């Protein structure tokens, strides 16, 4: 089989809040991609923070196994950059190219791409010209092209005529107020720009005769940057868009409802490309789902947070029916620096968010409580399920040698910059770890 090109299209903080997932957030180019390809309704990141999520997808292992326990621009790194996907693909003959944001290294030279396009910024306007220029070249070898856009990271764009705040609906965890509606209108304006970037890159594939032999993997790092979402282990935080199109069966407007984790992307590519999978991979190939040989590849998926702006150790396990979240340490109130500043955050702060208790254990029945608002961990009727979910999580933490099992706080590396968990904003001056 002629190995296809691979286009990895990714955004910041988009969750699933786009048109192909049924939200009133127009994204016509993503919609077309979904109608031509395959959309995963139950795709999840392995860590709802920026660097750790991307590291999980690109190394095929959870964040605490790869070493990316925090943010790359704050001093965290992979244990082994040789475990990054580009090295496995390069050994198989791929030309690897970085065309936008990467966020798994403080310096992209550390990663090992063959070529860096080096846009002036990571916004759509600056990334697209270099990417389309690359696609217009002659390609003697298959390529892996990573195209990362900074949209929809805060700060959002100003709403335009197509984003009237009077008719917007804020995301589910956030109350419907004039301020939160305006915030959502701004998010929608950023999605419009993101979708235009996606469309421009896909059009360049068409224009250069590459579309038929290119596997497109379009996703985001984690949930949107609203309170209760990004950096949280509910589905509001770990649920992500994942749309694929290309050779191997990723076609026809298909929809998959099986649980899928970002750590499954790497092993999927290995199976599709007939590459021997490295021994560090922790995910499963999605190809049985694509071929129709299986309805599920996971009985459960797992996610975690250790550091974002501040230390907030938590882990979760999710099955088709249940979600179990465990907070580690003795903190029982929110870590506010781990929520980006916004009008929506201010609404929560104004109503006493800082003092609201956070349960050490949370159990949610996703059939009757898909919004994960009613914690049933203390319900005697759920005691057996709680024990099973605890055991699932404990087994995964043991198998992956989670440092939290040592019973002590997980230290940040020397030189990392970490906020005080008792602060309010990620913009406050962080502490330098000695």
Tab-separated table of N, CA, C and O in Angstrom, residues 1-6 32 36 143 202-216 245-251:
chain	number	residue	atom	x	y	z
A	1	UNK	N	0.829	-1.196	0.000
A	1	UNK	CA	0.000	0.000	0.000
A	1	UNK	C	0.867	1.250	0.000
A	1	UNK	O	1.835	1.338	0.749
A	2	UNK	N	0.527	2.200	-0.866
A	2	UNK	CA	1.207	3.491	-0.828
A	2	UNK	C	0.809	4.208	0.451
A	2	UNK	O	-0.373	4.392	0.743
A	3	UNK	N	1.802	4.576	1.229
A	3	UNK	CA	1.487	5.212	2.509
A	3	UNK	C	0.940	6.619	2.283
A	3	UNK	O	1.520	7.398	1.524
A	4	UNK	N	-0.157	6.962	2.950
A	4	UNK	CA	-0.759	8.278	2.730
A	4	UNK	C	0.004	9.372	3.450
A	4	UNK	O	0.739	9.131	4.418
A	5	UNK	N	-0.163	10.587	2.981
A	5	UNK	CA	0.252	11.744	3.757
A	5	UNK	C	-0.642	11.832	4.984
A	5	UNK	O	-1.774	11.326	4.998
A	6	UNK	N	-0.155	12.508	6.022
A	6	UNK	CA	-0.936	12.687	7.250
A	6	UNK	C	-0.977	14.167	7.591
A	6	UNK	O	0.079	14.811	7.713
A	32	UNK	N	-18.260	19.953	6.646
A	32	UNK	CA	-18.011	19.239	5.395
A	32	UNK	C	-17.020	18.101	5.614
A	32	UNK	O	-17.197	17.000	5.081
A	36	UNK	N	-17.765	14.095	4.894
A	36	UNK	CA	-16.940	13.314	3.972
A	36	UNK	C	-16.123	12.244	4.675
A	36	UNK	O	-15.592	11.335	4.024
A	143	UNK	N	4.354	12.811	3.732
A	143	UNK	CA	4.662	13.790	4.775
A	143	UNK	C	3.705	13.645	5.952
A	143	UNK	O	2.566	13.195	5.813
A	202	UNK	N	-7.620	22.563	3.947
A	202	UNK	CA	-8.269	21.484	3.193
A	202	UNK	C	-8.388	21.835	1.715
A	202	UNK	O	-8.223	20.971	0.842
A	203	UNK	N	-8.632	23.113	1.421
A	203	UNK	CA	-8.703	23.530	0.022
A	203	UNK	C	-7.349	23.392	-0.656
A	203	UNK	O	-7.266	23.022	-1.842
A	204	UNK	N	-6.284	23.674	0.086
A	204	UNK	CA	-4.939	23.513	-0.481
A	204	UNK	C	-4.650	22.049	-0.811
A	204	UNK	O	-3.967	21.745	-1.798
A	205	UNK	N	-5.152	21.118	0.010
A	205	UNK	CA	-5.017	19.702	-0.343
A	205	UNK	C	-5.698	19.417	-1.677
A	205	UNK	O	-5.132	18.738	-2.544
A	206	UNK	N	-6.916	19.939	-1.835
A	206	UNK	CA	-7.655	19.746	-3.085
A	206	UNK	C	-6.909	20.349	-4.266
A	206	UNK	O	-6.740	19.713	-5.320
A	207	UNK	N	-6.477	21.584	-4.100
A	207	UNK	CA	-5.849	22.312	-5.208
A	207	UNK	C	-4.576	21.642	-5.699
A	207	UNK	O	-4.206	21.782	-6.878
A	208	UNK	N	-3.905	20.924	-4.800
A	208	UNK	CA	-2.631	20.313	-5.159
A	208	UNK	C	-2.729	18.804	-5.374
A	208	UNK	O	-1.708	18.112	-5.438
A	209	UNK	N	-3.942	18.312	-5.523
A	209	UNK	CA	-4.148	16.898	-5.834
A	209	UNK	C	-3.755	15.952	-4.724
A	209	UNK	O	-3.429	14.784	-4.989
A	210	UNK	N	-3.816	16.419	-3.467
A	210	UNK	CA	-3.353	15.617	-2.338
A	210	UNK	C	-4.488	15.041	-1.495
A	210	UNK	O	-4.246	14.203	-0.624
A	211	UNK	N	-5.705	15.497	-1.719
A	211	UNK	CA	-6.796	15.158	-0.807
A	211	UNK	C	-7.065	13.658	-0.755
A	211	UNK	O	-7.355	13.110	0.319
A	212	UNK	N	-7.006	12.969	-1.898
A	212	UNK	CA	-7.379	11.560	-1.932
A	212	UNK	C	-6.395	10.674	-1.182
A	212	UNK	O	-6.778	9.607	-0.685
A	213	UNK	N	-5.152	11.106	-1.091
A	213	UNK	CA	-4.144	10.283	-0.425
A	213	UNK	C	-3.605	10.962	0.837
A	213	UNK	O	-2.441	10.831	1.168
A	214	UNK	N	-4.457	11.692	1.534
A	214	UNK	CA	-4.057	12.321	2.793
A	214	UNK	C	-5.056	11.950	3.882
A	214	UNK	O	-6.263	12.155	3.729
A	215	UNK	N	-4.554	11.396	4.972
A	215	UNK	CA	-5.377	11.157	6.141
A	215	UNK	C	-5.390	12.438	6.969
A	215	UNK	O	-4.346	12.896	7.439
A	216	UNK	N	-6.571	13.008	7.139
A	216	UNK	CA	-6.743	14.203	7.952
A	216	UNK	C	-7.208	13.779	9.339
A	216	UNK	O	-8.172	13.017	9.476
A	245	UNK	N	-10.596	11.910	8.024
A	245	UNK	CA	-10.995	11.687	6.625
A	245	UNK	C	-9.788	11.205	5.849
A	245	UNK	O	-8.697	11.750	5.992
A	246	UNK	N	-9.992	10.174	5.022
A	246	UNK	CA	-8.904	9.737	4.173
A	246	UNK	C	-8.862	8.243	3.967
A	246	UNK	O	-9.808	7.513	4.285
A	247	UNK	N	-7.742	7.748	3.436
A	247	UNK	CA	-7.606	6.327	3.117
A	247	UNK	C	-7.723	5.452	4.360
A	247	UNK	O	-7.442	5.885	5.479
A	248	UNK	N	-8.140	4.224	4.143
A	248	UNK	CA	-8.228	3.268	5.234
A	248	UNK	C	-9.624	3.078	5.783
A	248	UNK	O	-9.814	2.359	6.760
A	249	UNK	N	-10.607	3.756	5.184
A	249	UNK	CA	-11.981	3.602	5.644
A	249	UNK	C	-12.557	4.817	6.334
A	249	UNK	O	-13.704	4.788	6.788
A	250	UNK	N	-11.792	5.890	6.416
A	250	UNK	CA	-12.247	7.109	7.092
A	250	UNK	C	-13.030	7.974	6.107
A	250	UNK	O	-12.581	9.046	5.689
A	251	UNK	N	-14.189	7.511	5.749
A	251	UNK	CA	-14.952	8.180	4.685
A	251	UNK	C	-16.431	7.882	4.861
A	251	UNK	O	-16.827	6.995	5.617
